[in-house]
């Protein structure tokens, strides 16, 4: 481990008998700091490790912390217990069952059994539809699953469960809970509510678990939800020293209950029984000055935050940000350019693919660069989602095409599956039971889909009401029209047919009606628009296009570590990569202008959580986290999107990083640090030019210039900065709301697929 900084040493030597709040910027070495804090407690202060409890954010952080304790020379016998919130709660529940306080033989729906919860929820929704307690299609399984997670994270039971925008959700929650309990099952989301309930109601248990606790350390405190906060309060009691570590600027999980105000102001209010000392770890070991300052420039626009610097630990550490922007004066396909940069990194600069990541705010943001990767045969995989051509909304659209082609063919098992997939998308309020009876009878009688639907809509024996019959006739018209177009223009590009189908079934309105006019609806519509663009670029007629999509394989069969990872910012918690690629950094995508936030609430008002952030501040934190994942360089693509897209303007965050002056000044500063000729005079000239940019120049004066060890230069720069009139910031648009080291780099082994890619 590197020697500790003065900031880190202060945390390590934090006086016993006080609470501590540590604000640690990205890459600031907080894990090493906490490890040495533990070493200080158990070796220097002889604290019994059984009196120390450490709570980490996830399993990876827990594993790394245990490894670091060994590296720091803390004997296993002196290592305190390190848990995640869930592992702590799981152990608690196991002890309850062993002691007979909780009935045993629970089925734990976790890890490989986690899917049982979704299966049960799906059955619940289907059964409620059949008995007409909720309308057909009124509740989305994934949306309900997330809502239940949020209710449980906020300790809200079914009788108090409210959901903004869909009154049927609470009914689903109540029925699901009854089914889960009847199955004698527990999920991860049940763990903390059970522990909190037992600790609140049983003083003996509280004494057993918290009575001897002297030190409680909580990592990633900015992302705790209400249930986790309540558990921390119970464990702390009135005697325990509590040390929380986190960064309010990296609170990115508000949509699942996290609140930055826990770390910004609630901590000192709740834990007021002892003096509080606040520390800041402001030096990042991860990236150089350009990335540090650009990230700092951006996050300063947030108002609900704790003011703190973000400084590169080494002024000489190289780091770069590259922006590729299409403008009215420059026609540039930014996704093509970003793809070129990836190939240059891997093929020319010999960067291993595993050191590169493509990040997005929402998965629809990736579709365009995905299509470029496919065209250039670059192996990649999506973490947390399927490739753009396999997403649910796309598969439904392709099933429409397949049914249009086979509309006058006899029904097969394949046609049956495709029909059931599309029958209620858009929602036609058709009962699943009726649809299955229809299609099974048609299959048995060997008739066509057209004949089956005609009988379904017009037969006196049909179970449909008037409105349902009208919906079926509309479906028949859409499929008949598409079938005729395919037969009349068999060589016409598939995008034309897809566009007409979208219009004839009013597909986009379906998402607004189903999800509301928020983020989920916007993302799915953008996904479809991007898919139409892909089909247009492919230029294949429907038959050939379907075959083409069927054969697509994003991985190209290469090993996982040689596939470029694409994922959302939410999935990069605590991770770092050498190179970060951010495509389509436009308004609408980043920031997402349609974010709906957390919709669950307590209808009785018993649970009072801190107010959520302003949406734009939450979005800005996501941008901040994305660029601070990089160690070497960030590549950002932005520009004018399609005319039909709602994401046209470059992101406001591009302006906020104040890219050009920051890169110029920080580069001159680095050149001065390494003694490059004329660098200091160039730095003075740039400070004179940009001295009015106070967030930039004051940071340089306060934290970087000392490393130059040139009092005369520091004095001149200080004089310029203090005499400069502040330059007011302005956006270009109206908005609603490094080179590699010159050392020899050995070529890592690459799969032959990479050799076949042309740059």
XYZ file of C-alpha atoms in Angstrom, residues 151-727:
577
model
C -41.410 -0.780 -0.170
C -39.399 -3.320 1.782
C -36.288 -1.125 1.681
C -38.389 1.623 3.249
C -39.971 -0.781 5.805
C -43.459 -0.198 4.377
C -45.792 -3.234 4.733
C -48.674 -3.889 2.278
C -51.406 -2.111 4.329
C -49.432 1.157 4.134
C -48.097 0.757 0.572
C -48.825 3.588 -1.846
C -47.655 3.884 -5.462
C -47.836 7.046 -7.540
C -49.417 6.474 -10.941
C -50.754 2.929 -10.489
C -53.258 2.073 -7.748
C -53.138 -1.639 -8.618
C -49.544 -2.034 -7.404
C -50.443 -2.245 -3.711
C -52.940 -5.044 -4.428
C -50.191 -6.979 -6.210
C -47.796 -6.382 -3.279
C -50.351 -7.620 -0.746
C -51.171 -10.774 -2.733
C -47.513 -11.485 -3.480
C -46.618 -11.257 0.224
C -49.367 -13.748 1.080
C -48.059 -16.137 -1.573
C -44.459 -15.739 -0.390
C -45.403 -16.410 3.227
C -47.535 -19.400 2.186
C -44.447 -20.706 0.384
C -42.445 -20.133 3.592
C -39.902 -18.144 1.572
C -37.579 -15.216 2.209
C -35.862 -12.948 -0.322
C -32.927 -10.584 0.179
C -35.437 -7.750 0.522
C -37.046 -9.401 3.561
C -33.802 -9.637 5.531
C -33.411 -6.088 6.861
C -37.125 -5.589 7.708
C -37.019 -8.805 9.788
C -33.836 -7.757 11.622
C -35.141 -4.241 12.324
C -38.459 -5.628 13.609
C -36.767 -8.047 16.019
C -34.265 -5.486 17.300
C -37.008 -2.906 17.870
C -39.266 -5.307 19.751
C -36.792 -7.477 21.658
C -34.432 -5.711 24.074
C -32.579 -8.954 24.855
C -31.712 -9.394 21.204
C -30.696 -5.754 20.919
C -28.385 -6.185 23.888
C -26.972 -9.406 22.408
C -26.104 -7.802 19.058
C -25.389 -4.200 19.970
C -24.603 -4.221 23.678
C -20.873 -4.919 23.318
C -20.405 -2.978 20.092
C -17.866 -0.152 20.496
C -17.142 0.777 16.868
C -19.497 0.655 13.880
C -18.036 1.533 10.464
C -20.386 1.987 7.494
C -18.977 2.283 3.975
C -20.764 3.956 1.015
C -23.074 5.687 3.466
C -24.417 7.979 0.750
C -26.324 5.037 -0.720
C -28.135 3.695 2.359
C -31.914 3.534 2.249
C -34.339 3.999 5.134
C -34.209 0.378 6.278
C -30.411 0.335 6.312
C -30.315 3.665 8.148
C -32.685 2.310 10.773
C -30.488 -0.784 11.248
C -27.423 1.427 11.735
C -29.291 3.464 14.358
C -30.310 0.337 16.276
C -26.815 -1.150 16.249
C -25.233 2.141 17.309
C -27.473 2.670 20.319
C -26.148 5.279 22.740
C -22.614 3.972 23.307
C -21.076 2.985 19.963
C -18.681 5.214 18.014
C -20.092 5.457 14.496
C -17.836 6.166 11.526
C -19.532 6.610 8.153
C -17.683 6.916 4.873
C -19.049 8.062 1.534
C -19.399 10.825 -0.998
C -22.643 12.727 -1.420
C -21.514 13.579 -4.963
C -21.704 9.867 -5.781
C -25.269 9.240 -4.580
C -26.669 7.538 -7.677
C -29.256 5.149 -6.227
C -32.016 7.534 -5.205
C -34.390 5.642 -7.480
C -34.086 2.689 -5.104
C -34.380 4.622 -1.878
C -30.939 6.132 -1.205
C -30.908 9.744 -0.042
C -27.834 12.018 -0.067
C -29.240 13.938 2.884
C -28.381 11.053 5.211
C -24.700 11.896 4.737
C -25.112 15.637 4.085
C -27.092 16.625 7.185
C -29.114 13.787 8.782
C -26.102 11.962 10.268
C -25.168 14.735 12.684
C -28.824 15.157 13.659
C -29.495 11.486 14.373
C -26.157 10.681 16.023
C -25.987 13.667 18.327
C -25.031 11.865 21.532
C -21.283 12.352 20.953
C -19.087 15.003 19.332
C -18.808 14.657 15.557
C -15.573 15.161 13.624
C -15.805 15.527 9.855
C -12.936 14.513 7.574
C -12.353 14.898 3.851
C -10.290 12.637 1.587
C -9.923 15.034 -1.329
C -6.951 13.514 -3.193
C -7.681 10.986 -5.933
C -5.063 8.380 -6.762
C -7.143 7.157 -9.724
C -6.812 9.889 -12.339
C -4.804 12.938 -13.283
C -5.548 16.637 -13.030
C -7.571 17.076 -16.247
C -10.208 14.489 -15.285
C -10.211 15.672 -11.665
C -10.791 19.302 -12.547
C -13.387 18.655 -15.257
C -15.372 16.447 -12.862
C -15.065 19.100 -10.139
C -16.229 21.864 -12.497
C -19.374 19.899 -13.257
C -20.365 18.800 -9.763
C -20.029 22.385 -8.481
C -23.326 23.126 -10.253
C -25.138 21.005 -7.648
C -26.404 22.980 -4.682
C -27.405 20.150 -2.311
C -23.905 18.901 -1.520
C -21.045 19.318 0.907
C -18.426 21.677 -0.502
C -15.122 19.823 -0.911
C -12.263 19.789 -3.404
C -11.423 17.030 -5.865
C -7.687 17.012 -6.542
C -5.394 14.604 -8.349
C -2.849 13.176 -5.896
C -0.126 13.617 -8.498
C 0.013 16.747 -10.610
C 2.152 14.880 -13.135
C -0.221 11.947 -13.634
C -1.446 12.004 -17.230
C -5.178 11.958 -17.911
C -7.277 13.133 -20.829
C -10.828 13.876 -21.865
C -11.721 13.831 -25.556
C -15.015 15.201 -26.848
C -16.372 14.305 -30.275
C -19.216 16.593 -31.133
C -21.327 16.979 -34.230
C -22.359 20.525 -34.932
C -24.002 22.547 -37.666
C -20.539 23.317 -39.039
C -19.068 19.847 -38.673
C -20.726 16.654 -39.889
C -19.336 13.919 -37.676
C -20.757 10.510 -36.877
C -19.669 10.490 -33.266
C -20.479 6.814 -32.715
C -18.264 5.898 -35.660
C -15.523 8.088 -34.227
C -15.822 6.567 -30.758
C -15.632 3.124 -32.346
C -12.477 4.210 -34.195
C -10.979 5.311 -30.883
C -11.686 1.909 -29.340
C -9.922 0.221 -32.252
C -6.945 2.579 -31.961
C -6.658 1.766 -28.261
C -6.800 -1.990 -28.766
C -5.062 -2.424 -32.120
C -2.469 0.372 -32.097
C -1.859 1.192 -28.453
C -2.164 -2.440 -27.345
C -4.724 -1.744 -24.615
C -6.434 -4.930 -23.492
C -10.212 -4.846 -24.169
C -10.952 -5.555 -20.496
C -9.526 -2.137 -19.590
C -12.166 -0.307 -21.658
C -15.818 0.241 -20.752
C -18.715 1.916 -22.555
C -21.035 3.671 -20.102
C -24.541 5.031 -20.465
C -27.322 6.550 -18.388
C -29.934 4.270 -19.996
C -29.506 1.265 -22.255
C -31.192 2.908 -25.260
C -28.202 5.254 -25.304
C -26.036 2.316 -26.438
C -27.981 1.206 -29.515
C -26.093 3.344 -32.043
C -22.624 2.410 -30.837
C -23.737 -1.215 -30.563
C -24.643 -1.174 -34.260
C -21.212 0.295 -35.058
C -19.508 -2.446 -33.060
C -21.558 -5.063 -34.919
C -20.694 -3.520 -38.283
C -16.973 -3.402 -37.416
C -17.098 -6.898 -35.840
C -15.909 -5.716 -32.427
C -16.790 -8.256 -29.714
C -18.830 -6.810 -26.851
C -21.388 -7.734 -24.230
C -24.056 -5.781 -22.388
C -23.933 -6.107 -18.614
C -27.421 -5.935 -17.082
C -29.446 -5.974 -20.300
C -29.742 -7.818 -23.578
C -28.299 -6.394 -26.826
C -30.541 -3.815 -28.480
C -31.983 -6.291 -31.002
C -33.072 -8.720 -28.246
C -34.908 -6.250 -26.027
C -38.555 -7.057 -25.315
C -39.987 -4.122 -27.264
C -37.901 -5.090 -30.319
C -38.770 -8.797 -30.167
C -42.473 -7.873 -30.061
C -42.028 -5.691 -33.141
C -40.181 -8.480 -34.985
C -42.945 -10.928 -34.021
C -45.413 -8.588 -35.742
C -43.300 -8.807 -38.899
C -43.161 -12.617 -38.681
C -46.945 -12.803 -38.201
C -47.535 -10.419 -41.105
C -45.461 -12.672 -43.337
C -47.339 -15.786 -42.173
C -50.770 -14.138 -41.839
C -52.416 -16.398 -44.426
C -50.466 -19.529 -43.518
C -51.827 -22.342 -41.381
C -51.054 -21.792 -37.704
C -48.007 -23.601 -36.334
C -46.539 -23.811 -32.834
C -44.158 -20.997 -33.779
C -47.008 -18.770 -34.974
C -48.910 -19.586 -31.787
C -46.023 -18.392 -29.591
C -45.508 -15.221 -31.656
C -49.227 -14.406 -31.575
C -49.482 -14.779 -27.805
C -46.435 -12.507 -27.493
C -48.085 -9.641 -29.395
C -51.797 -10.100 -28.724
C -51.906 -7.637 -25.821
C -49.116 -5.318 -26.944
C -50.510 -2.707 -27.278
C -53.004 -3.652 -24.584
C -56.217 -4.859 -26.221
C -57.717 -6.052 -22.914
C -57.918 -9.631 -24.229
C -57.985 -12.370 -21.591
C -55.059 -14.787 -21.824
C -57.455 -17.712 -21.372
C -59.530 -16.629 -24.397
C -56.434 -16.119 -26.520
C -55.068 -19.557 -25.681
C -58.410 -21.215 -26.463
C -58.577 -19.374 -29.786
C -55.076 -20.241 -30.939
C -55.214 -23.877 -29.733
C -58.487 -24.451 -31.585
C -57.022 -22.862 -34.728
C -53.970 -25.085 -34.438
C -56.176 -28.160 -34.089
C -58.444 -27.171 -37.014
C -55.456 -26.277 -39.233
C -56.713 -22.830 -40.183
C -54.791 -19.599 -40.798
C -54.245 -16.781 -38.315
C -56.377 -14.532 -40.542
C -59.276 -17.007 -40.365
C -58.895 -17.493 -36.628
C -58.937 -13.748 -35.895
C -61.927 -13.220 -38.199
C -63.916 -15.817 -36.274
C -62.702 -14.361 -32.956
C -63.913 -10.884 -33.899
C -67.143 -11.673 -35.757
C -68.545 -14.993 -34.502
C -71.662 -14.666 -32.283
C -70.049 -17.296 -30.013
C -66.985 -15.140 -29.417
C -66.391 -14.211 -25.755
C -65.375 -10.668 -26.736
C -67.305 -7.510 -25.930
C -67.785 -4.744 -28.474
C -64.614 -2.846 -27.592
C -62.499 -6.001 -27.653
C -63.909 -6.922 -31.059
C -62.898 -3.496 -32.359
C -59.363 -4.019 -31.044
C -59.086 -7.393 -32.784
C -60.339 -5.871 -36.054
C -57.644 -3.173 -35.723
C -55.013 -5.888 -35.236
C -56.320 -7.737 -38.294
C -56.103 -4.554 -40.358
C -52.499 -3.929 -39.306
C -51.382 -7.475 -40.113
C -53.294 -7.571 -43.419
C -51.808 -4.236 -44.504
C -48.289 -5.350 -43.593
C -48.785 -8.671 -45.407
C -49.855 -6.868 -48.595
C -46.877 -4.499 -48.405
C -44.462 -7.417 -48.081
C -46.008 -9.160 -51.093
C -46.179 -5.996 -53.238
C -42.680 -4.743 -52.364
C -40.644 -7.812 -51.365
C -37.291 -6.015 -51.847
C -38.195 -2.888 -49.882
C -35.973 -2.212 -46.858
C -37.368 -3.624 -43.598
C -37.275 -0.228 -41.880
C -40.174 0.963 -44.068
C -42.358 -1.958 -42.980
C -41.332 -1.563 -39.343
C -42.195 2.140 -39.368
C -45.627 1.484 -40.857
C -46.343 -1.251 -38.327
C -45.398 1.075 -35.470
C -47.837 3.632 -36.824
C -50.683 1.203 -37.556
C -50.662 -0.349 -34.044
C -49.877 3.016 -32.389
C -46.935 1.350 -30.680
C -45.437 4.487 -29.122
C -48.705 5.425 -27.411
C -48.691 1.985 -25.833
C -45.592 2.836 -23.798
C -46.998 6.181 -22.650
C -50.254 4.505 -21.643
C -48.524 1.613 -19.913
C -45.621 3.331 -18.153
C -46.726 6.957 -18.184
C -44.764 9.698 -19.933
C -41.578 9.097 -17.968
C -38.163 7.525 -18.233
C -39.259 3.939 -18.922
C -41.547 4.937 -21.767
C -38.950 7.295 -23.239
C -36.222 4.642 -23.167
C -38.326 2.021 -24.908
C -39.422 4.420 -27.629
C -35.830 5.507 -28.181
C -34.806 1.858 -28.359
C -37.324 1.309 -31.153
C -36.274 4.453 -33.039
C -32.656 3.330 -32.861
C -33.620 -0.120 -34.123
C -35.386 1.460 -37.105
C -32.161 3.341 -37.828
C -30.254 0.053 -37.679
C -32.705 -1.599 -40.082
C -32.392 1.366 -42.448
C -28.615 1.108 -42.350
C -28.752 -2.629 -43.041
C -30.979 -1.994 -46.094
C -32.261 -5.580 -46.137
C -35.802 -6.642 -47.091
C -37.946 -8.153 -44.310
C -37.128 -11.850 -44.918
C -33.387 -11.235 -45.074
C -33.450 -8.765 -42.187
C -35.161 -11.284 -39.889
C -32.522 -13.875 -40.799
C -29.774 -11.286 -40.239
C -31.034 -10.382 -36.753
C -31.429 -14.059 -35.865
C -27.718 -14.652 -36.581
C -26.343 -11.645 -34.692
C -23.826 -12.531 -31.981
C -22.209 -9.610 -30.192
C -19.519 -11.727 -28.534
C -18.212 -13.325 -31.762
C -17.216 -16.303 -29.665
C -14.201 -14.632 -28.053
C -13.339 -15.054 -24.340
C -15.213 -12.737 -21.944
C -12.116 -10.763 -20.961
C -11.651 -9.739 -24.602
C -15.165 -8.439 -25.058
C -15.719 -4.725 -24.518
C -18.210 -4.250 -21.679
C -21.155 -1.904 -22.141
C -23.367 -1.070 -19.182
C -25.101 1.667 -17.211
C -23.340 3.906 -14.722
C -25.419 2.323 -11.956
C -23.517 -0.948 -12.393
C -20.012 0.506 -11.988
C -20.170 1.158 -8.260
C -16.644 1.108 -6.854
C -15.135 0.033 -10.182
C -12.487 1.695 -12.319
C -11.264 1.269 -15.880
C -8.368 2.735 -17.811
C -10.626 4.101 -20.543
C -14.278 5.157 -20.375
C -16.404 5.696 -23.480
C -19.644 7.702 -23.167
C -21.752 7.676 -26.370
C -24.725 9.906 -27.174
C -24.105 12.304 -24.314
C -27.126 14.382 -25.275
C -29.972 16.065 -23.430
C -32.655 13.452 -22.890
C -30.149 10.670 -22.409
C -27.652 12.338 -20.068
C -29.296 14.032 -18.316
C -32.433 11.973 -18.664
C -35.193 14.571 -18.765
C -37.907 12.021 -18.121
C -36.739 10.452 -14.868
C -39.679 9.521 -12.665
C -37.741 8.689 -9.504
C -39.036 6.598 -6.622
C -42.841 6.184 -6.859
C -43.471 4.306 -3.609
C -44.636 5.999 -0.426
C -46.221 5.300 2.970
C -49.911 6.196 2.756
C -50.103 6.531 6.555
C -47.032 8.796 6.671
C -45.370 6.695 9.359
C -42.095 6.430 7.440
C -40.683 9.881 6.824
C -37.615 9.740 4.635
C -35.447 12.723 3.634
C -36.646 14.577 0.559
C -35.152 13.334 -2.741
C -32.809 15.539 -4.731
C -33.784 17.757 -7.603
C -33.807 15.513 -10.686
C -31.071 17.456 -12.498
C -28.755 17.175 -9.495
C -29.219 13.420 -9.439
C -28.470 13.286 -13.170
C -25.354 15.427 -12.733
C -24.054 13.028 -10.107
C -24.424 10.200 -12.618
C -22.311 12.118 -15.125
C -19.747 12.853 -12.405
C -19.532 9.165 -11.470
C -19.158 8.138 -15.120
C -16.115 10.291 -15.838
C -14.486 9.500 -12.490
C -14.413 5.772 -13.330
C -11.534 6.464 -15.742
C -7.851 6.228 -14.855
C -6.340 7.316 -18.175
C -8.917 8.899 -20.475
C -12.592 9.593 -21.112
C -14.036 9.691 -24.639
C -17.381 11.484 -24.936
C -19.545 11.537 -28.036
C -22.324 14.055 -28.448
C -24.107 15.974 -31.159
C -27.330 16.424 -33.054
C -29.539 13.339 -33.068
C -32.319 12.285 -35.466
C -35.073 14.776 -36.235
C -37.629 12.483 -34.547
C -35.525 12.089 -31.408
C -36.184 14.025 -28.244
C -32.434 13.885 -27.486
C -31.046 16.487 -29.879
C -28.930 18.995 -27.986
C -25.510 18.118 -26.623
C -25.695 17.531 -22.876
C -25.448 20.617 -20.676
C -22.804 18.706 -18.724
C -20.412 19.107 -21.672
C -20.509 22.859 -21.148
C -20.283 22.526 -17.380
C -16.933 20.733 -17.378
C -15.537 23.853 -19.138
C -13.449 21.567 -21.260
C -11.210 23.811 -23.379
C -9.896 26.214 -20.705
C -9.545 23.387 -18.169
C -7.499 21.203 -20.498
C -5.284 24.110 -21.523
C -4.591 25.308 -17.971
C -4.147 21.870 -16.408
C -1.857 20.739 -19.248
C 0.307 23.848 -18.812
C 0.390 23.194 -15.078
C 1.581 19.618 -15.647
C 4.220 20.763 -18.117
C 5.463 23.271 -15.548
C 5.661 20.515 -12.935
C 7.925 18.372 -15.131
C 10.104 21.377 -16.027
C 9.198 21.741 -19.679
C 10.749 24.782 -21.328
C 8.525 27.898 -21.503
C 5.775 26.040 -19.630
C 5.619 28.555 -16.759
C 5.275 31.555 -19.042
C 2.545 29.693 -20.929
C 0.829 28.937 -17.636
C 0.927 32.615 -16.641
C -0.553 33.574 -19.990
C -3.395 31.085 -19.591
C -4.093 32.142 -16.007
C -4.312 35.734 -17.241
C -6.779 34.618 -19.917
C -8.908 32.424 -17.663
C -8.281 33.975 -14.251
C -11.939 34.870 -13.954
C -12.940 31.182 -13.985
C -12.829 30.957 -10.211
C -13.691 27.262 -9.780
C -10.697 26.402 -11.948
C -8.125 28.948 -10.864
C -8.826 28.851 -7.121
C -8.487 25.077 -7.115
C -5.115 25.416 -8.828
C -3.993 28.041 -6.355
C -5.154 26.129 -3.290
C -4.081 22.592 -4.140
C -1.752 22.284 -7.139
C 0.722 25.163 -7.226
C 2.409 24.102 -4.010
C 3.846 21.127 -5.900
C 5.736 23.485 -8.227
C 7.812 24.774 -5.314
C 8.174 28.175 -7.000
C 7.124 30.949 -4.623
C 7.618 33.659 -7.229
C 5.343 31.911 -9.728
C 2.747 31.197 -7.057
C 2.756 34.863 -6.066
C 2.291 36.021 -9.666
C -0.554 33.569 -10.276
C -2.262 34.496 -7.001
C -2.072 38.176 -7.913
C -3.616 37.521 -11.343
C -6.422 35.374 -9.923
C -7.398 37.804 -7.167
C -7.386 40.779 -9.544
C -9.372 39.001 -12.273
C -13.026 39.805 -12.628
C -15.150 36.672 -12.383
C -16.251 35.351 -15.768
